[in-house]
Short mmCIF file of C-alpha atoms in Angstrom, two decimals:
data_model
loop_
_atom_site.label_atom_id
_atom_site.label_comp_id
_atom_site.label_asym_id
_atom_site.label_seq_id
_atom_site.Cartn_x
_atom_site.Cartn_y
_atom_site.Cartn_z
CA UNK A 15 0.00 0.00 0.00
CA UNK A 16 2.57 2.13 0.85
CA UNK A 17 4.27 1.52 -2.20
CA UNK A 18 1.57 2.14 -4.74
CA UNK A 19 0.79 5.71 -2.74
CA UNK A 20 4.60 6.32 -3.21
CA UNK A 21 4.21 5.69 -6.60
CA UNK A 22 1.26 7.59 -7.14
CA UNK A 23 2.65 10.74 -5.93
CA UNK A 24 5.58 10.17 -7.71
CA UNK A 25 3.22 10.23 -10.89
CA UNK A 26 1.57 13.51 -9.68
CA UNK A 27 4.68 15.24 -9.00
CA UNK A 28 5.95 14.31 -12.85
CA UNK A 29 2.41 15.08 -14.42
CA UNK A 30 2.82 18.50 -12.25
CA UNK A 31 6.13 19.53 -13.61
CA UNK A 32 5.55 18.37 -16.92
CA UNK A 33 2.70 20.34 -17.06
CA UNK A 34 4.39 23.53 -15.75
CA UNK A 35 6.95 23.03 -18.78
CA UNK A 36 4.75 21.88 -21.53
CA UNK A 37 2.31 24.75 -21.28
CA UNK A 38 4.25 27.96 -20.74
CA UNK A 39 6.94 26.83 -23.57
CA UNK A 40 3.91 25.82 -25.97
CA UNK A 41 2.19 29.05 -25.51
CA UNK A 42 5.53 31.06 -25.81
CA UNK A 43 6.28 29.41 -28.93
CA UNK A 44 2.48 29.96 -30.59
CA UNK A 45 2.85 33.64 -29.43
CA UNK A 46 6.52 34.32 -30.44
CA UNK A 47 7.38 32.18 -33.01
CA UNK A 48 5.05 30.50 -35.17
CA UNK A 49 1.13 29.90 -35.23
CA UNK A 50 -1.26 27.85 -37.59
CA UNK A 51 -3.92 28.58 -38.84
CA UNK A 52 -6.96 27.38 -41.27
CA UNK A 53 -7.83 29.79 -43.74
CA UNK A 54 -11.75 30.56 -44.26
CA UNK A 55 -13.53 32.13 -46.99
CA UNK A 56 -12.69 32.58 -50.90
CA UNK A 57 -11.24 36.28 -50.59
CA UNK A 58 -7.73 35.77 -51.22
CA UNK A 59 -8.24 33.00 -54.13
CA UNK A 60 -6.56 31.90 -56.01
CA UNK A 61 -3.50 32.08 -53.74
CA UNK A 62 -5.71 30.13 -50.82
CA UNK A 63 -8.60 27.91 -50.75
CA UNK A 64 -8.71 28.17 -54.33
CA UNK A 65 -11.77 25.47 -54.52
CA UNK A 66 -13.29 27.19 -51.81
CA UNK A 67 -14.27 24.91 -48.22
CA UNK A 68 -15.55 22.16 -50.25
CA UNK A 69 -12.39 20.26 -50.58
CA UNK A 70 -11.07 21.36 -47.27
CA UNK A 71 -9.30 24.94 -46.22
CA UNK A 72 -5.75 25.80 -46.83
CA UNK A 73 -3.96 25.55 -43.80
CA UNK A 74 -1.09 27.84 -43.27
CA UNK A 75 1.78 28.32 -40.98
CA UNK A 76 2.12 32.08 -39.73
CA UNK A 77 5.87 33.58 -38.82
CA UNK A 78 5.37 35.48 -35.93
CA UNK A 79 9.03 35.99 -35.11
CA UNK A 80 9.75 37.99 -38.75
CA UNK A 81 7.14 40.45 -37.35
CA UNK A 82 8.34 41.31 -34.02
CA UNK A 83 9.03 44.55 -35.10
CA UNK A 84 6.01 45.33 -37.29
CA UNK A 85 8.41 44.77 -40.32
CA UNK A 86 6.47 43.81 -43.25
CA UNK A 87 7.02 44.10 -47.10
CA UNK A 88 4.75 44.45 -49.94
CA UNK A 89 3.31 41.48 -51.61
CA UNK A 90 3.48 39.39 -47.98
CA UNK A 91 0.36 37.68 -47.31
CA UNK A 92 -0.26 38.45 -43.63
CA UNK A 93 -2.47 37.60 -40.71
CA UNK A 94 -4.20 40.95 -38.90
CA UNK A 95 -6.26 41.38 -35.94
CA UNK A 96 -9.39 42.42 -37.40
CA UNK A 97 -10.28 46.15 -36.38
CA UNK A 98 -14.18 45.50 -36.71
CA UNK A 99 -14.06 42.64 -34.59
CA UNK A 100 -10.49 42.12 -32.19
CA UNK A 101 -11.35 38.33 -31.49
CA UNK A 102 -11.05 37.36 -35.74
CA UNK A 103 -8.08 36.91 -37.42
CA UNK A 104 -8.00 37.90 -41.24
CA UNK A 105 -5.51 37.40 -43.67
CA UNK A 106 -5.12 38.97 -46.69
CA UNK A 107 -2.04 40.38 -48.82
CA UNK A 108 0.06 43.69 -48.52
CA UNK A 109 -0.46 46.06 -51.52
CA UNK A 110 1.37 49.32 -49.70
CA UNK A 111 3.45 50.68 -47.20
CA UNK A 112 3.12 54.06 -45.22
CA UNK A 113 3.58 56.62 -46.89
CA UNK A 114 2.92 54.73 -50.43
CA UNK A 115 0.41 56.74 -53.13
CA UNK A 116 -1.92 54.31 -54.74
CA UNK A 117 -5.28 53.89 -56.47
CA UNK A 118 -8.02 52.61 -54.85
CA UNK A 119 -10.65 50.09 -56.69
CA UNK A 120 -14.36 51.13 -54.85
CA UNK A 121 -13.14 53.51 -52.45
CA UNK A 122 -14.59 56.76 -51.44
CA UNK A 123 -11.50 58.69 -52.29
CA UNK A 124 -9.82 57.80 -55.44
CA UNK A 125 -5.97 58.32 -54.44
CA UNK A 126 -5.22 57.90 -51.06
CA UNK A 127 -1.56 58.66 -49.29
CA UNK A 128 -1.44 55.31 -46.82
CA UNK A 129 -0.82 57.74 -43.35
CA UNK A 130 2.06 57.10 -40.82
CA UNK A 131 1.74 53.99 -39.06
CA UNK A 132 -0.51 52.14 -40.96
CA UNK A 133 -0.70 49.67 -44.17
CA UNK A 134 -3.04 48.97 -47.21
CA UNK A 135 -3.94 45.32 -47.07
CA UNK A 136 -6.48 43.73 -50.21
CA UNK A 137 -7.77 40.14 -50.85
CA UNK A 138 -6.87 38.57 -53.73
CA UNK A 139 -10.26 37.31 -54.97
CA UNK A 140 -11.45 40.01 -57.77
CA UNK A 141 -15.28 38.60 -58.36
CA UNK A 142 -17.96 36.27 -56.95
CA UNK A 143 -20.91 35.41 -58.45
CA UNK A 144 -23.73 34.45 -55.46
CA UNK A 145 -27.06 32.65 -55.50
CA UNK A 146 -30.22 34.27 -54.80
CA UNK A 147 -30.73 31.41 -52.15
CA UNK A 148 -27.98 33.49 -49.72
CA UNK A 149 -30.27 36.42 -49.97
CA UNK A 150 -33.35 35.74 -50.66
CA UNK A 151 -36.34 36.57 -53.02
CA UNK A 152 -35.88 40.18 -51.70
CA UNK A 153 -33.06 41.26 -54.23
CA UNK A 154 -34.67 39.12 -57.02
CA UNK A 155 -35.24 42.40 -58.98
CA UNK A 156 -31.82 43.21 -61.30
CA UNK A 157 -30.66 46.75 -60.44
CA UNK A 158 -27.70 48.13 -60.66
CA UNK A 159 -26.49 49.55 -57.17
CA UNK A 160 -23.74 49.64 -54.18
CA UNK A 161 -24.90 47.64 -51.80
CA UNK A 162 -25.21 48.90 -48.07
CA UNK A 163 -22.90 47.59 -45.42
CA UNK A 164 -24.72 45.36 -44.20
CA UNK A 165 -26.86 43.60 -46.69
CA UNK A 166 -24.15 41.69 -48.41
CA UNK A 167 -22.62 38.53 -46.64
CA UNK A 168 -19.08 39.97 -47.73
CA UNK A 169 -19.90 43.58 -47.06
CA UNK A 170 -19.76 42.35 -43.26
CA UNK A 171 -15.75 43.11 -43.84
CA UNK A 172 -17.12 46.85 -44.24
CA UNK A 173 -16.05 47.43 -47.77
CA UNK A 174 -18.56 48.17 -50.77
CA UNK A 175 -19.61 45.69 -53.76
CA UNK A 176 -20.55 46.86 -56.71
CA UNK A 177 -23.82 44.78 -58.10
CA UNK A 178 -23.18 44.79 -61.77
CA UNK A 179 -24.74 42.35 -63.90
CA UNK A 180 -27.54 39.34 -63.32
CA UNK A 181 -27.99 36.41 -65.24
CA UNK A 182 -31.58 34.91 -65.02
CA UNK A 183 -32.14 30.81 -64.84
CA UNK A 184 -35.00 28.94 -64.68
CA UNK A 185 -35.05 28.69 -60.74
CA UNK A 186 -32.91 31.39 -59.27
CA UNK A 187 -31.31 34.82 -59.99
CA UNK A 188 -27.35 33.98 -60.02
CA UNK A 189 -25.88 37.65 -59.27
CA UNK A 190 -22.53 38.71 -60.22
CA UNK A 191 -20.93 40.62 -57.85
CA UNK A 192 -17.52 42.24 -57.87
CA UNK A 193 -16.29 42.57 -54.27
CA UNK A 194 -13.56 43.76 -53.02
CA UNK A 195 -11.88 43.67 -49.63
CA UNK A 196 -9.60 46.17 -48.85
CA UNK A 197 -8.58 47.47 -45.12
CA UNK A 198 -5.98 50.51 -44.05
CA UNK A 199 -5.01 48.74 -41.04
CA UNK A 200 -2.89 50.38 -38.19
CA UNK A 201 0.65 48.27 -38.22
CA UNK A 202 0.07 47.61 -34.65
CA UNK A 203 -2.40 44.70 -35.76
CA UNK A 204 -0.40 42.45 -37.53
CA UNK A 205 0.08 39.45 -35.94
CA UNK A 206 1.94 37.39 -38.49
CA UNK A 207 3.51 36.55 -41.73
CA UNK A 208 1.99 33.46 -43.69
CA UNK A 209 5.13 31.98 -44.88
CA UNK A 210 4.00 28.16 -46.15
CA UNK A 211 0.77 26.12 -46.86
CA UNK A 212 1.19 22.91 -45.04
CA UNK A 213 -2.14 21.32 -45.73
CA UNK A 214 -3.41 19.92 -47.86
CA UNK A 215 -0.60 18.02 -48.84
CA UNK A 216 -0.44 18.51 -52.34
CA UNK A 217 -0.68 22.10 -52.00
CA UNK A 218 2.57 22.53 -49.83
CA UNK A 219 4.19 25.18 -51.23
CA UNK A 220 6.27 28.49 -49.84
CA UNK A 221 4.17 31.69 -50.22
CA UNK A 222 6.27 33.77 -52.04
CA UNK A 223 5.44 38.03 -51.72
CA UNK A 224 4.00 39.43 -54.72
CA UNK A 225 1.92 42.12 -56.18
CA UNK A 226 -0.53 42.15 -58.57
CA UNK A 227 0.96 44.37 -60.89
CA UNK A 228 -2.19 46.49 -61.44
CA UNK A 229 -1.93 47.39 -57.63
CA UNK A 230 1.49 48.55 -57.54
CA UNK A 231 1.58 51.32 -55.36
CA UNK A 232 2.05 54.64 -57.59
CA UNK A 233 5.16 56.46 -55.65
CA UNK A 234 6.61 56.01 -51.92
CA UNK A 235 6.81 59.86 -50.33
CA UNK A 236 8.97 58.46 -48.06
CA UNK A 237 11.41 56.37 -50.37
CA UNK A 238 15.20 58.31 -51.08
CA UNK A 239 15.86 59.10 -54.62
CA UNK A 240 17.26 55.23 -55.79
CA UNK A 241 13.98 53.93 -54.95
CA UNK A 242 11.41 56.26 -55.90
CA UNK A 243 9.32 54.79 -58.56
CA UNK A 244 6.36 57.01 -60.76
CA UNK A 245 3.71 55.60 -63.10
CA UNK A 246 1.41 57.62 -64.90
CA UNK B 2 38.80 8.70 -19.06
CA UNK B 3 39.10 11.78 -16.59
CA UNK B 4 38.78 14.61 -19.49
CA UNK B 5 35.89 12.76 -21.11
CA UNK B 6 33.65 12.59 -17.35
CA UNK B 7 34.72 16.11 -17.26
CA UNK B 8 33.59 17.06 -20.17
CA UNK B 9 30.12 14.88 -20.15
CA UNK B 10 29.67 17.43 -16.59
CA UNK B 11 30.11 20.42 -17.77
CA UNK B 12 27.85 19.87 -20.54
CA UNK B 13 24.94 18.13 -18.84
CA UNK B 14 25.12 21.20 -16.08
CA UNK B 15 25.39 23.44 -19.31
CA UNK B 16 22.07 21.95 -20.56
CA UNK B 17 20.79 21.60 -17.61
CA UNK B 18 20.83 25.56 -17.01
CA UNK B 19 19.53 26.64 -20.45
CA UNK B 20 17.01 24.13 -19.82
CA UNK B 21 15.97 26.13 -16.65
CA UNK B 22 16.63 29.58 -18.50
CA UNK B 23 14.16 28.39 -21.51
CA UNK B 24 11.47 27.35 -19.18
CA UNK B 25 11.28 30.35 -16.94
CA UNK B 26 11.64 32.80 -19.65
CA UNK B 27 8.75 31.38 -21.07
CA UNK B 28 6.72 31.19 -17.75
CA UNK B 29 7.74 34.94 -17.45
CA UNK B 30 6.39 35.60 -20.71
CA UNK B 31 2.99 34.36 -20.08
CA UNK B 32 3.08 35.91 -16.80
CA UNK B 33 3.43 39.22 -18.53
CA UNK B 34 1.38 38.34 -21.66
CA UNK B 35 -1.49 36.86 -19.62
CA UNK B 36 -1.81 38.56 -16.26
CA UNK B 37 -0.20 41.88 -16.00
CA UNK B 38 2.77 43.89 -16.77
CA UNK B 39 4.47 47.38 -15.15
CA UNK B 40 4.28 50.36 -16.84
CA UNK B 41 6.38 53.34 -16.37
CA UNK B 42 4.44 56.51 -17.84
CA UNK B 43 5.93 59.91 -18.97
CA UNK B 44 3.67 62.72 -20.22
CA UNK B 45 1.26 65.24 -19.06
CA UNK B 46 -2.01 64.14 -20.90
CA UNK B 47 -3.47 62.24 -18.42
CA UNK B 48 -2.85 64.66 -15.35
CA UNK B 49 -4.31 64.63 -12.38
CA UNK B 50 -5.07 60.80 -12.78
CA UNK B 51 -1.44 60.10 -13.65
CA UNK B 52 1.65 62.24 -14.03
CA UNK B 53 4.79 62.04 -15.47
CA UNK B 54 7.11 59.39 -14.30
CA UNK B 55 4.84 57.17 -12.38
CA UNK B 56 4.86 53.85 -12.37
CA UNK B 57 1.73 51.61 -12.86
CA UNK B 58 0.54 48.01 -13.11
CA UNK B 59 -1.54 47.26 -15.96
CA UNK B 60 -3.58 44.47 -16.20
CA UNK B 61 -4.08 42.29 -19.61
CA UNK B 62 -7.00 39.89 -18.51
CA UNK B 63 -9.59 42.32 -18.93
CA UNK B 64 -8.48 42.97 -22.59
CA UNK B 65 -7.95 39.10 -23.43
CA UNK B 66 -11.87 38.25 -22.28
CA UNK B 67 -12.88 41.88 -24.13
CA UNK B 68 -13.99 43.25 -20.45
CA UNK B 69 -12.86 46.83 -21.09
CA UNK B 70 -15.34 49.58 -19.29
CA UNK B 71 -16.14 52.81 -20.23
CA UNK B 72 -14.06 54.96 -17.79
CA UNK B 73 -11.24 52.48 -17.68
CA UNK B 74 -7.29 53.54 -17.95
CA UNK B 75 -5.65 51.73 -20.95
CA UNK B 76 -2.56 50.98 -22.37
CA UNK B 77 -2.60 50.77 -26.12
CA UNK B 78 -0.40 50.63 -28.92
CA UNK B 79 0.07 53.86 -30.46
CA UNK B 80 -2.34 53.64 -33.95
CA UNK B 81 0.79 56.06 -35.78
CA UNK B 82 3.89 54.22 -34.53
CA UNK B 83 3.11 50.44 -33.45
CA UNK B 84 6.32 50.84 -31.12
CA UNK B 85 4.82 53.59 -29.24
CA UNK B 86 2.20 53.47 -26.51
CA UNK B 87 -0.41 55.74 -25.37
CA UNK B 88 -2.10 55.41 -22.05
CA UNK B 89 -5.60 57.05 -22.23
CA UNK B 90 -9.12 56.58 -21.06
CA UNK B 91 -11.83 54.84 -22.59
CA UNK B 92 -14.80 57.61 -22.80
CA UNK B 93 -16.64 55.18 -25.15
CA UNK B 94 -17.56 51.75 -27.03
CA UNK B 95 -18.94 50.74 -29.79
CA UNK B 96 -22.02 52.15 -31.17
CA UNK B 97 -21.63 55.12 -28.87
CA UNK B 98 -22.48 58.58 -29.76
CA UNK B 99 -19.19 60.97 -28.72
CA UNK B 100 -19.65 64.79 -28.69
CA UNK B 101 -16.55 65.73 -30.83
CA UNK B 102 -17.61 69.70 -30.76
CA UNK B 103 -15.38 71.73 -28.19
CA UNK B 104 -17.40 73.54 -25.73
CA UNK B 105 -17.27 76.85 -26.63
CA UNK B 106 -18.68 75.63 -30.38
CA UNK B 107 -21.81 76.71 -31.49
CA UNK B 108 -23.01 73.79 -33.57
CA UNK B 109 -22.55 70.43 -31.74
CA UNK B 110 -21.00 68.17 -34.12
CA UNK B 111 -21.25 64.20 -33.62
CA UNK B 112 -19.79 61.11 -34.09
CA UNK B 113 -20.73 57.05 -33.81
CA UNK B 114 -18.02 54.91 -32.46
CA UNK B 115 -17.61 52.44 -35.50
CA UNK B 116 -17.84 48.42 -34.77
CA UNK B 117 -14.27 46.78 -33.01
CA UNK B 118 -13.31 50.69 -31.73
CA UNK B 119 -12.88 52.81 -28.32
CA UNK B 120 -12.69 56.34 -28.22
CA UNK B 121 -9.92 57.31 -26.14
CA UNK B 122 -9.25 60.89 -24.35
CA UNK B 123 -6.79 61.84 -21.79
CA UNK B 124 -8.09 63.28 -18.44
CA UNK B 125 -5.72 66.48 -19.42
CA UNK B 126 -8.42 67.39 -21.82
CA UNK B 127 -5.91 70.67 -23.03
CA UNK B 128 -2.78 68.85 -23.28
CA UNK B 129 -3.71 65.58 -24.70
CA UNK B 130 -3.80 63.96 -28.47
CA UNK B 131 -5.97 61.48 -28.51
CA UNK B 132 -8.95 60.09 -30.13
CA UNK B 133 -10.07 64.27 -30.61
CA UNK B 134 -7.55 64.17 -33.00
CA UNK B 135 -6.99 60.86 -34.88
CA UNK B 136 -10.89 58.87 -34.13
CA UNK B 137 -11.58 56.01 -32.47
CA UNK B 138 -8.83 53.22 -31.80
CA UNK B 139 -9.14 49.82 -32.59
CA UNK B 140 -10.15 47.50 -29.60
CA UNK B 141 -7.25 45.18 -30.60
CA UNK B 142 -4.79 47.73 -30.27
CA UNK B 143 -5.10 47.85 -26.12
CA UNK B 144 -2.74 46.05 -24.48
CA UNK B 145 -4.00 46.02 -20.97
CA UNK B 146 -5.86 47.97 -18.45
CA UNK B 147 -4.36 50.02 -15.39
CA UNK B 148 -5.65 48.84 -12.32
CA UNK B 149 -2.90 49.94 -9.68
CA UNK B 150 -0.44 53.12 -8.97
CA UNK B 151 2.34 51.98 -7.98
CA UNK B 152 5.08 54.54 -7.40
CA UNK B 153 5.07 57.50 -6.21
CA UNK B 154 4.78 55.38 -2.94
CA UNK B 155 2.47 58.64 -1.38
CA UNK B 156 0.15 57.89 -4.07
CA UNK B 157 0.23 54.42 -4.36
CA UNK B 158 -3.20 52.57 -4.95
CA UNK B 159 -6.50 52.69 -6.92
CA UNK B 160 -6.95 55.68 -9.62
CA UNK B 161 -9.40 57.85 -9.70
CA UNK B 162 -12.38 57.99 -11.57
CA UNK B 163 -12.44 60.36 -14.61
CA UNK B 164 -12.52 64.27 -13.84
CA UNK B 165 -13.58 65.57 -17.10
CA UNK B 166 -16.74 64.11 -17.34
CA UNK B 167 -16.68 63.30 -20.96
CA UNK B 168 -17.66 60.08 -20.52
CA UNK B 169 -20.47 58.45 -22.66
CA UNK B 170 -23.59 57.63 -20.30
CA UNK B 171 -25.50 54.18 -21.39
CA UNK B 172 -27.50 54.89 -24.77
CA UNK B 173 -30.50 53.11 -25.12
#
């Protein structure tokens, strides 16, 4: 009797002080160092999820060390606390820098300086097309409009879609909607860089940074004379 | 083979210690990512409350579990310089209505706390950027709430509540 007690506090003591190492050092690393994450939603296809969730998500793994000090380029696909909602995580792609000039698709003001502090992030995906089942017989009637924030499933990111063409079947209104997801997000909410897609498996790949070259930004007012580049 | 015993020493007790080193600096890193860290403040915006060169302990449980009040003390990143941090006082949430006219305006002129924001105001209402001047801050920008003065030791304890009354009352 005495023997299995020994023994069973021997066990407690080693669960105890495994515990008090496992945790701390696993929550260190997932805060510090890297994180993983599944990736929801089609706005940054075709670079993730490009069939969408009905072959599974992309799974990424996010470099939280390279952003330690808020250093991010263009063209990296990051992960950012979202500002409408601080518990979501969304991840999306760099298009500019502070200080960086460029032309906005949708947005209230045309050109837009990116102020001090802060970033231009956009999703990849460039156009949806959406059943009239998501919205019901309500918006069956083809008009041309900008939807209000909160109507559209994707508006719920707070950006505007454009309604721009409808296509009439025999059972249901298929509309084709071009939305777009952009954000000027305050650097001090990025939480990571994606740096590889480890699942699926035959989609393991390196995420490489790059721009769309339609979204370059237009000049840097920051950027010394080498760098400066101007389109028309 | 003495060297080789010598050797096998050294380097167990060599493990051994960055063994220790890795698992406390990582208990010490929850400790201050999870419960609460101290904060040495400089600046007059938030005078009386808080003046420059005191030290304070700021909580981070209430912003983990999104428990921020109106009328709470935060420390939050700085929304212009991510390195930076600003230690204001939450006047409002989301979905309130904030005055931003000064007092002596004629027209009142308002504005709606978007969605996932705080609007954020020193108690030094004259000396003070803050959300008057750049809008409402993102929730996910706070880093954790003060709850305790800690130095000067004649002052040490609770903080007061805000002396400006700017803060929001409930909206229905």
């Amino acid at each position: 009797m005495a023997q299995q007690a020994g023994a069973g506090r021997r066990y407690v003591r080693a669960f105890v002080s495994g515990f008090f190492v496992a945790v701390p050092v696993t929550v260190t690393v997932l805060d510090r160092f890297a994180y993983v994450a599944r990736v929801e939603g089609a706005s940054m296809q075709p670079s993730l999820n490009p069939e969408g969730n009905v072959t599974g998500s992309d799974v990424v793994l996010l470099n939280r060390w390279s952003v330690r000090n808020y250093q991010v380029r263009r063209g990296d696909i990051v992960s950012v606390l979202s500002p409408k909602n601080p518990q979501q995580k969304i991840i999306k792609r760099v298009i500019a820098l502070e200080g960086d000039f460029i032309k906005t698709l949708g947005y209230k003001n045309r050109y837009l300086k990116v102020p001090d502090g802060h970033f231009w992030i956009e999703g990849d995906h460039h156009g949806h097309s959406l059943d009239s089942n998501s919205f019901g017989p309500a918006l069956r009637t083809p008009w041309r409009a900008r939807c209000s924030v909160k109507c559209c499933v994707w508006c719920s990111h707070g950006v505007s879609c454009q309604v721009f063409g409808v296509q009439t079947t025999q059972m249901n209104v298929v509309w084709h909607i071009r939305g777009f997801f952009f954000f000027q997000v305050s650097l001090g909410l990025v939480h990571g860089r994606a740096s590889h897609i480890i699942w699926p498996p035959n989609r393991w790949q390196r995420i490489e940074p790059s721009i769309p070259p339609e979204r370059m930004p237009l000049l840097n007012w920051h950027a010394d004379a080498t760098e400066d580049e101007e389109k028309d | 083979m003495a060297g080789g015993d010598m050797f096998r020493r050294v380097l167990g007790k060599t493990l051994g210690f960055l063994g220790y080193t890795v698992q406390y600096g990582c208990i010490a890193h929850c400790a201050f990512e999870y419960i609460g860290e101290f904060v040495a403040c400089s600046g007059p915006s938030m005078e009386p409350t808080i003046t420059s060169h005191d030290v304070v302990f700021s909580e981070r449980l209430s912003r983990h579990l999104c428990r921020i009040e109106k009328g709470d003390i935060v420390i939050a990143k700085s929304p212009f310089d991510p390195h930076m941090n600003i230690c204001k006082r939450v006047i409002g949430l989301e979905g309130d209505k904030i005055c931003t006219s000064g007092p002596s305006d004629v027209f009142k002129t308002h504005q709606y706390v978007p969605k996932g924001h705080v609007w954020l105001e020193g108690d030094n209402l004259r000396n003070s950027t803050d959300s008057r001047s750049y809008g409402p801050v993102p929730y996910a920008l706070i880093r954790g709430r003060v709850c305790l003065k800690l130095w000067p030791p004649h002052n040490f304890g609770a903080l007061n509540q805000s002396p400006t009354g700017r803060i929001v009352k409930r909206s229905d």
